[in-house]
Amino acid sequence: MRWLVTGAGGMLGRDLRTALAEAGETEVLAASRADLDVTDPAAVRDAVRGADVVLNAAAWTDVDGAETTEQAATAVNGHAVQTLAGAAGKRLIHFSTDYVFDGSATAPYPEDGVVAPVNAYGRGKALGERAVLAAGGYVVRTAWLYGEHGPNFVRTMLRLAASRDTVEVVDDQQGPPTWSYALARQVVALAGAGAAPGVYHGTAAGSTTWCGLARAVFAEAGLDPGRVRATTSDRFPRPARRPAYSVLGHDRWSGTGVAPLPDWRAMLTEAMPALLR
Ligand SMILES: NC(=O)c1ccc[n+]([C@@H]2O[C@H](COP(=O)([O-])OP(=O)(O)OC[C@H]3O[C@@H](n4cnc5c(N)ncnc54)[C@H](OP(=O)(O)O)[C@@H]3O)[C@@H](O)[C@H]2O)c1
């Protein structure tokens, strides 16, 4: 198969390249932002033309920055996805986010849960989702991603552990920490599975808080988890409102032949050697 990966220089994009190589896929056009700006419609149509599968990992991921520059964020997360969807149709696998939900749920959001974003980033991603679904493509929602490449919460905790005695971390948001490499492997499998298009949730099973995740990271690194102190989000005001509950359900994987991702805690243990490298 011929693959196009957009946003191939990002955290997930780089793991998608690895997962494709490990799957023996050799016809991979991995386009970083410098190779393909997804907000350039002519370039997008041109790049998509020869591909059997398009994995769109390009995104504006500065959630707080999107609050003040919503137009620029939506150009990437919404309008560019409309172009990609129009050009690739059912060949497109697009990554979206738990931030399309408002976070008021108390049980995992199903794939057809009501989309009601509470911040500018979420509104742009919701626009992108609608275009992909209207064009018959695939939307893979993920959340709380960490990985070997690029800045993320787990790597930040490892860095802070080396420079501070204690770290204060919010304990009032619930989500599924998810290893980007595990997600990349799952999505490469999805592309080859002949599964029905629509929404899939590419997140770990189970959930914790950011504080719970930080303590697990300390424990995995052989450090005292008691050095992580719980606090609340109102102590750390940020421009973009965060959903309090970001846990997603995984029912749609059944019958696809592709396994849902394992529990977040076991996944972290598996990921840790790569993160500590
Ligand atoms: N990280 C998370 O916790 C998380 C959670 C939920 C959903 N997601 C979704 O998962 C996907 C992958 O995210 P990630 O964590 O891998 O983010 P990332 O590391 O920020 O990667 C995004 C990539 O997109 C590139 N990009 C930005 N604007 C572009 C443009 N106009 N044209 C082409 N490329 C462009 C970025 O390049 P520059 O670095 O040069 O700007 C970056 O390499 C995204 O759809 C994101 O919304 C992520």
CSV table of C-alpha atoms and ligand atoms in Angstrom, one decimal:
chain,number,residue,atom,x,y,z
A,1,MET,CA,0.0,0.0,0.0
A,2,ARG,CA,1.1,3.6,-0.6
A,3,TRP,CA,0.8,5.7,2.5
A,4,LEU,CA,0.9,9.5,3.1
A,5,VAL,CA,1.7,10.6,6.7
A,6,THR,CA,1.1,14.3,7.3
A,7,GLY,CA,2.6,16.0,10.4
A,8,ALA,CA,5.2,13.3,10.2
A,9,GLY,CA,7.7,15.4,12.3
A,10,GLY,CA,5.3,15.4,15.4
A,11,MET,CA,5.2,13.1,18.3
A,12,LEU,CA,2.6,10.7,16.9
A,13,GLY,CA,3.8,11.3,13.3
A,14,ARG,CA,7.2,9.9,14.2
A,15,ASP,CA,5.7,6.9,15.9
A,16,LEU,CA,3.5,6.3,12.8
A,17,ARG,CA,6.6,6.2,10.7
A,18,THR,CA,8.2,3.6,13.0
A,19,ALA,CA,5.0,1.5,13.1
A,20,LEU,CA,4.8,1.5,9.3
A,21,ALA,CA,8.4,0.5,9.0
A,22,GLU,CA,8.0,-2.3,11.5
A,23,ALA,CA,4.9,-3.5,9.6
A,24,GLY,CA,7.1,-3.8,6.5
A,25,GLU,CA,5.5,-0.9,4.7
A,26,THR,CA,8.0,0.6,2.3
A,27,GLU,CA,5.9,3.0,0.2
A,28,VAL,CA,5.6,5.7,2.8
A,29,LEU,CA,5.6,9.4,2.1
A,30,ALA,CA,6.3,10.9,5.5
A,31,ALA,CA,5.6,14.6,5.1
A,32,SER,CA,6.6,16.9,7.9
A,33,ARG,CA,5.3,20.5,8.0
A,34,ALA,CA,8.2,21.7,5.9
A,35,ASP,CA,7.3,19.1,3.2
A,36,LEU,CA,3.6,19.6,3.2
A,37,ASP,CA,1.7,22.5,4.8
A,38,VAL,CA,-1.8,21.1,5.2
A,39,THR,CA,-3.3,24.6,5.0
A,40,ASP,CA,-2.2,24.7,1.3
A,41,PRO,CA,-5.2,23.2,-0.6
A,42,ALA,CA,-3.3,22.7,-3.9
A,43,ALA,CA,-0.4,21.0,-2.2
A,44,VAL,CA,-2.7,18.7,-0.2
A,45,ARG,CA,-4.7,17.6,-3.3
A,46,ASP,CA,-1.4,16.9,-5.1
A,47,ALA,CA,0.1,14.9,-2.2
A,48,VAL,CA,-3.1,12.9,-1.5
A,49,ARG,CA,-3.5,11.8,-5.2
A,50,GLY,CA,-1.1,8.8,-5.2
A,51,ALA,CA,-1.9,7.5,-1.7
A,52,ASP,CA,-4.0,4.5,-0.7
A,53,VAL,CA,-4.1,5.6,2.9
A,54,VAL,CA,-3.7,9.1,4.3
A,55,LEU,CA,-2.8,9.3,8.0
A,56,ASN,CA,-3.4,12.9,9.1
A,57,ALA,CA,-1.2,13.6,12.2
A,58,ALA,CA,-0.8,17.3,11.4
A,59,ALA,CA,-2.5,19.5,13.9
A,60,TRP,CA,-2.3,22.7,15.9
A,61,THR,CA,-1.8,21.3,19.3
A,62,ASP,CA,-1.2,24.5,21.4
A,63,VAL,CA,-4.4,24.3,23.3
A,64,ASP,CA,-3.9,27.5,25.3
A,65,GLY,CA,-2.6,29.4,22.2
A,66,ALA,CA,-5.7,28.5,20.3
A,67,GLU,CA,-7.8,30.6,22.7
A,68,THR,CA,-6.2,33.8,21.4
A,69,THR,CA,-5.6,32.7,17.8
A,70,GLU,CA,-8.6,30.5,17.1
A,71,GLN,CA,-8.7,31.3,13.4
A,72,ALA,CA,-5.1,30.1,12.9
A,73,ALA,CA,-5.8,27.0,15.0
A,74,THR,CA,-9.0,26.2,13.1
A,75,ALA,CA,-7.2,26.7,9.7
A,76,VAL,CA,-5.1,23.6,10.6
A,77,ASN,CA,-7.6,21.6,12.7
A,78,GLY,CA,-10.7,22.4,10.8
A,79,HIS,CA,-10.4,23.9,7.3
A,80,ALA,CA,-7.3,21.9,6.3
A,81,VAL,CA,-9.1,18.7,7.4
A,82,GLN,CA,-12.0,19.7,5.2
A,83,THR,CA,-9.6,19.9,2.2
A,84,LEU,CA,-8.0,16.6,3.2
A,85,ALA,CA,-11.3,14.9,3.6
A,86,GLY,CA,-12.6,16.2,0.2
A,87,ALA,CA,-9.5,14.9,-1.5
A,88,ALA,CA,-9.0,11.6,0.3
A,89,GLY,CA,-12.6,10.6,1.3
A,90,LYS,CA,-12.6,7.1,2.8
A,91,ARG,CA,-8.8,6.8,2.4
A,92,LEU,CA,-8.3,9.3,5.2
A,93,ILE,CA,-7.6,8.3,8.8
A,94,HIS,CA,-7.7,11.5,10.9
A,95,PHE,CA,-6.7,12.0,14.5
A,96,SER,CA,-9.0,13.9,16.9
A,97,THR,CA,-9.3,14.4,20.6
A,98,ASP,CA,-11.3,13.9,23.8
A,99,TYR,CA,-11.5,17.8,23.8
A,100,VAL,CA,-14.5,17.5,21.4
A,101,PHE,CA,-16.5,16.5,24.6
A,102,ASP,CA,-17.4,18.8,27.4
A,103,GLY,CA,-16.1,16.6,30.2
A,104,SER,CA,-19.3,16.6,32.2
A,105,ALA,CA,-19.8,12.8,31.8
A,106,THR,CA,-19.2,10.3,34.7
A,107,ALA,CA,-19.0,7.2,32.5
A,108,PRO,CA,-16.8,6.7,29.4
A,109,TYR,CA,-17.9,8.7,26.3
A,110,PRO,CA,-19.1,6.3,23.6
A,111,GLU,CA,-18.0,6.9,20.0
A,112,ASP,CA,-21.4,8.5,19.2
A,113,GLY,CA,-21.4,10.7,22.3
A,114,VAL,CA,-22.6,14.3,22.0
A,115,VAL,CA,-19.8,16.5,20.7
A,116,ALA,CA,-19.8,19.8,22.7
A,117,PRO,CA,-16.3,21.3,23.0
A,118,VAL,CA,-15.5,23.8,25.7
A,119,ASN,CA,-12.5,25.5,24.2
A,120,ALA,CA,-11.2,26.9,20.8
A,121,TYR,CA,-9.0,23.9,20.1
A,122,GLY,CA,-11.9,21.5,20.6
A,123,ARG,CA,-14.2,23.6,18.3
A,124,GLY,CA,-11.6,23.4,15.5
A,125,LYS,CA,-11.1,19.6,16.0
A,126,ALA,CA,-14.9,19.1,16.0
A,127,LEU,CA,-15.1,20.9,12.7
A,128,GLY,CA,-12.4,18.7,11.2
A,129,GLU,CA,-14.2,15.5,12.5
A,130,ARG,CA,-17.5,16.5,10.8
A,131,ALA,CA,-15.7,16.9,7.5
A,132,VAL,CA,-14.0,13.5,7.7
A,133,LEU,CA,-17.2,11.7,8.7
A,134,ALA,CA,-19.2,13.4,5.9
A,135,ALA,CA,-16.6,12.3,3.4
A,136,GLY,CA,-16.8,8.6,4.7
A,137,GLY,CA,-13.4,8.6,6.4
A,138,TYR,CA,-12.1,7.5,9.7
A,139,VAL,CA,-11.8,9.6,12.9
A,140,VAL,CA,-9.5,8.2,15.7
A,141,ARG,CA,-9.9,10.2,18.9
A,142,THR,CA,-7.1,10.0,21.3
A,143,ALA,CA,-6.2,11.7,24.6
A,144,TRP,CA,-3.5,12.4,27.1
A,145,LEU,CA,-0.7,11.2,24.6
A,146,TYR,CA,2.9,10.8,25.7
A,147,GLY,CA,5.8,9.4,23.7
A,148,GLU,CA,9.4,9.3,23.0
A,149,HIS,CA,9.4,12.2,20.6
A,150,GLY,CA,8.3,15.7,21.5
A,151,PRO,CA,7.4,17.4,24.7
A,152,ASN,CA,4.7,15.7,26.8
A,153,PHE,CA,3.6,15.3,30.4
A,154,VAL,CA,5.6,12.1,31.2
A,155,ARG,CA,8.8,13.6,29.9
A,156,THR,CA,8.1,16.8,31.8
A,157,MET,CA,7.7,14.8,35.1
A,158,LEU,CA,11.0,13.0,34.5
A,159,ARG,CA,12.7,16.3,34.0
A,160,LEU,CA,11.1,17.9,37.1
A,161,ALA,CA,12.0,14.8,39.2
A,162,ALA,CA,15.6,15.5,38.5
A,163,SER,CA,15.5,19.2,39.5
A,164,ARG,CA,12.9,19.5,42.3
A,165,ASP,CA,12.3,17.8,45.6
A,166,THR,CA,8.5,17.9,45.2
A,167,VAL,CA,6.1,18.5,42.3
A,168,GLU,CA,2.5,19.8,42.6
A,169,VAL,CA,0.2,18.1,40.1
A,170,VAL,CA,-3.6,18.6,39.5
A,171,ASP,CA,-5.7,15.7,40.8
A,172,ASP,CA,-9.2,16.8,39.5
A,173,GLN,CA,-9.1,15.8,35.9
A,174,GLN,CA,-9.6,12.2,34.9
A,175,GLY,CA,-8.2,10.7,31.6
A,176,PRO,CA,-6.5,7.8,29.9
A,177,PRO,CA,-2.7,8.3,29.5
A,178,THR,CA,-1.9,6.8,26.1
A,179,TRP,CA,1.4,5.9,24.6
A,180,SER,CA,1.7,7.4,21.1
A,181,TYR,CA,3.6,4.4,19.8
A,182,ALA,CA,0.9,1.9,20.9
A,183,LEU,CA,-1.7,4.1,19.2
A,184,ALA,CA,0.4,4.2,16.0
A,185,ARG,CA,0.6,0.4,15.9
A,186,GLN,CA,-3.2,0.2,16.5
A,187,VAL,CA,-4.0,2.6,13.7
A,188,VAL,CA,-1.7,0.9,11.2
A,189,ALA,CA,-3.6,-2.3,12.0
A,190,LEU,CA,-6.9,-0.5,11.6
A,191,ALA,CA,-5.9,0.7,8.1
A,192,GLY,CA,-5.3,-2.9,7.0
A,193,ALA,CA,-8.4,-4.4,8.7
A,194,GLY,CA,-11.1,-3.4,6.3
A,195,ALA,CA,-13.1,-2.0,9.2
A,196,ALA,CA,-16.1,0.2,8.6
A,197,PRO,CA,-15.4,3.9,8.5
A,198,GLY,CA,-16.5,6.3,11.3
A,199,VAL,CA,-15.3,7.1,14.8
A,200,TYR,CA,-12.8,4.9,16.8
A,201,HIS,CA,-11.4,5.7,20.2
A,202,GLY,CA,-7.6,5.2,20.3
A,203,THR,CA,-7.0,5.6,24.0
A,204,ALA,CA,-5.7,3.3,26.8
A,205,ALA,CA,-8.2,1.3,28.9
A,206,GLY,CA,-8.8,2.6,32.5
A,207,SER,CA,-8.0,6.1,33.7
A,208,THR,CA,-6.3,8.2,36.3
A,209,THR,CA,-5.6,11.8,37.1
A,210,TRP,CA,-2.6,13.8,36.1
A,211,CYS,CA,-1.4,13.4,39.7
A,212,GLY,CA,-1.9,9.6,39.5
A,213,LEU,CA,0.0,9.6,36.3
A,214,ALA,CA,2.9,11.6,37.8
A,215,ARG,CA,3.1,9.3,40.7
A,216,ALA,CA,3.2,6.3,38.4
A,217,VAL,CA,6.0,7.9,36.4
A,218,PHE,CA,8.0,8.5,39.6
A,219,ALA,CA,7.4,4.9,40.6
A,220,GLU,CA,8.5,3.6,37.2
A,221,ALA,CA,11.7,5.6,37.4
A,222,GLY,CA,12.5,4.1,40.8
A,223,LEU,CA,11.7,7.4,42.6
A,224,ASP,CA,9.4,8.1,45.6
A,225,PRO,CA,5.9,8.8,44.3
A,226,GLY,CA,5.3,10.6,47.6
A,227,ARG,CA,7.3,13.5,46.1
A,228,VAL,CA,4.2,14.3,43.9
A,229,ARG,CA,1.7,16.4,45.8
A,230,ALA,CA,-2.0,16.6,44.7
A,231,THR,CA,-3.5,20.0,43.9
A,232,THR,CA,-6.5,21.4,42.1
A,233,SER,CA,-6.9,23.0,38.7
A,234,ASP,CA,-8.0,26.3,40.2
A,235,ARG,CA,-4.5,26.7,41.6
A,236,PHE,CA,-3.1,26.7,38.0
A,237,PRO,CA,-5.4,28.9,35.9
A,238,ARG,CA,-4.9,28.5,32.2
A,239,PRO,CA,-6.4,30.3,29.2
A,240,ALA,CA,-8.2,27.2,27.8
A,241,ARG,CA,-10.8,25.4,29.9
A,242,ARG,CA,-10.0,21.7,30.3
A,243,PRO,CA,-12.7,18.9,30.4
A,244,ALA,CA,-12.8,17.4,33.8
A,245,TYR,CA,-13.5,13.9,32.5
A,246,SER,CA,-11.8,12.6,29.3
A,247,VAL,CA,-12.4,8.9,29.5
A,248,LEU,CA,-13.5,7.3,26.1
A,249,GLY,CA,-15.2,4.0,25.5
A,250,HIS,CA,-13.9,1.4,23.1
A,251,ASP,CA,-16.9,-0.6,21.9
A,252,ARG,CA,-16.3,0.0,18.2
A,253,TRP,CA,-13.1,-2.0,18.1
A,254,SER,CA,-15.1,-5.2,18.6
A,255,GLY,CA,-15.6,-7.1,15.4
A,256,THR,CA,-12.8,-5.2,13.6
A,257,GLY,CA,-10.1,-7.7,14.3
A,258,VAL,CA,-8.0,-4.9,15.9
A,259,ALA,CA,-7.5,-5.1,19.6
A,260,PRO,CA,-8.4,-2.1,21.8
A,261,LEU,CA,-5.4,-0.6,23.7
A,262,PRO,CA,-4.4,-2.2,27.0
A,263,ASP,CA,-4.7,-0.6,30.5
A,264,TRP,CA,-2.9,2.7,30.9
A,265,ARG,CA,-0.8,1.5,33.8
A,266,ALA,CA,0.6,-1.6,32.0
A,267,MET,CA,1.1,0.5,28.9
A,268,LEU,CA,3.3,3.0,30.9
A,269,THR,CA,5.5,0.2,32.2
A,270,GLU,CA,6.0,-1.0,28.6
A,271,ALA,CA,6.7,2.5,27.3
A,272,MET,CA,9.1,3.5,30.1
A,273,PRO,CA,12.4,2.1,28.7
A,274,ALA,CA,11.9,4.2,25.5
A,275,LEU,CA,11.0,7.3,27.5
A,276,LEU,CA,14.0,6.9,29.8
A,277,ARG,CA,16.4,6.5,26.8
B,1,LIG,N1,-0.7,15.2,22.4
B,1,LIG,C1,-1.9,14.9,23.0
B,1,LIG,O1,-2.0,14.8,24.2
B,1,LIG,C2,-3.1,14.8,22.1
B,1,LIG,C3,-4.4,14.5,22.8
B,1,LIG,C4,-5.5,14.4,22.0
B,1,LIG,C5,-5.4,14.4,20.6
B,1,LIG,N2,-4.2,14.6,20.0
B,1,LIG,C6,-4.2,14.7,18.5
B,1,LIG,O2,-3.2,13.7,18.1
B,1,LIG,C7,-2.6,14.2,16.9
B,1,LIG,C8,-1.1,14.2,16.9
B,1,LIG,O3,-0.7,15.0,18.0
B,1,LIG,P1,0.8,15.1,18.5
B,1,LIG,O4,0.7,14.9,20.0
B,1,LIG,O5,1.7,14.2,17.7
B,1,LIG,O6,1.1,16.6,18.2
B,1,LIG,P2,2.5,17.3,17.7
B,1,LIG,O7,3.6,16.6,18.3
B,1,LIG,O8,2.3,18.8,18.0
B,1,LIG,O9,2.5,17.1,16.2
B,1,LIG,C9,1.7,17.8,15.3
B,1,LIG,C10,2.5,18.1,14.1
B,1,LIG,O10,1.7,18.8,13.1
B,1,LIG,C11,2.5,19.8,12.5
B,1,LIG,N3,1.8,20.9,11.9
B,1,LIG,C12,1.3,22.0,12.5
B,1,LIG,N4,0.7,22.7,11.6
B,1,LIG,C13,0.9,22.2,10.4
B,1,LIG,C14,0.5,22.5,9.1
B,1,LIG,N5,-0.1,23.6,8.8
B,1,LIG,N6,0.8,21.6,8.1
B,1,LIG,C15,1.5,20.5,8.4
B,1,LIG,N7,1.9,20.1,9.6
B,1,LIG,C16,1.6,20.9,10.6
B,1,LIG,C17,3.4,20.2,13.7
B,1,LIG,O11,4.6,20.9,13.1
B,1,LIG,P3,5.3,22.0,14.0
B,1,LIG,O12,5.8,21.3,15.2
B,1,LIG,O13,6.4,22.5,13.1
B,1,LIG,O14,4.3,23.0,14.3
B,1,LIG,C18,3.8,18.9,14.4
B,1,LIG,O15,4.9,18.3,13.8
B,1,LIG,C19,-3.2,15.6,16.6
B,1,LIG,O16,-4.4,15.4,15.7
B,1,LIG,C20,-3.7,16.0,18.0
B,1,LIG,O17,-4.8,16.9,17.9
B,1,LIG,C21,-3.1,14.8,20.7
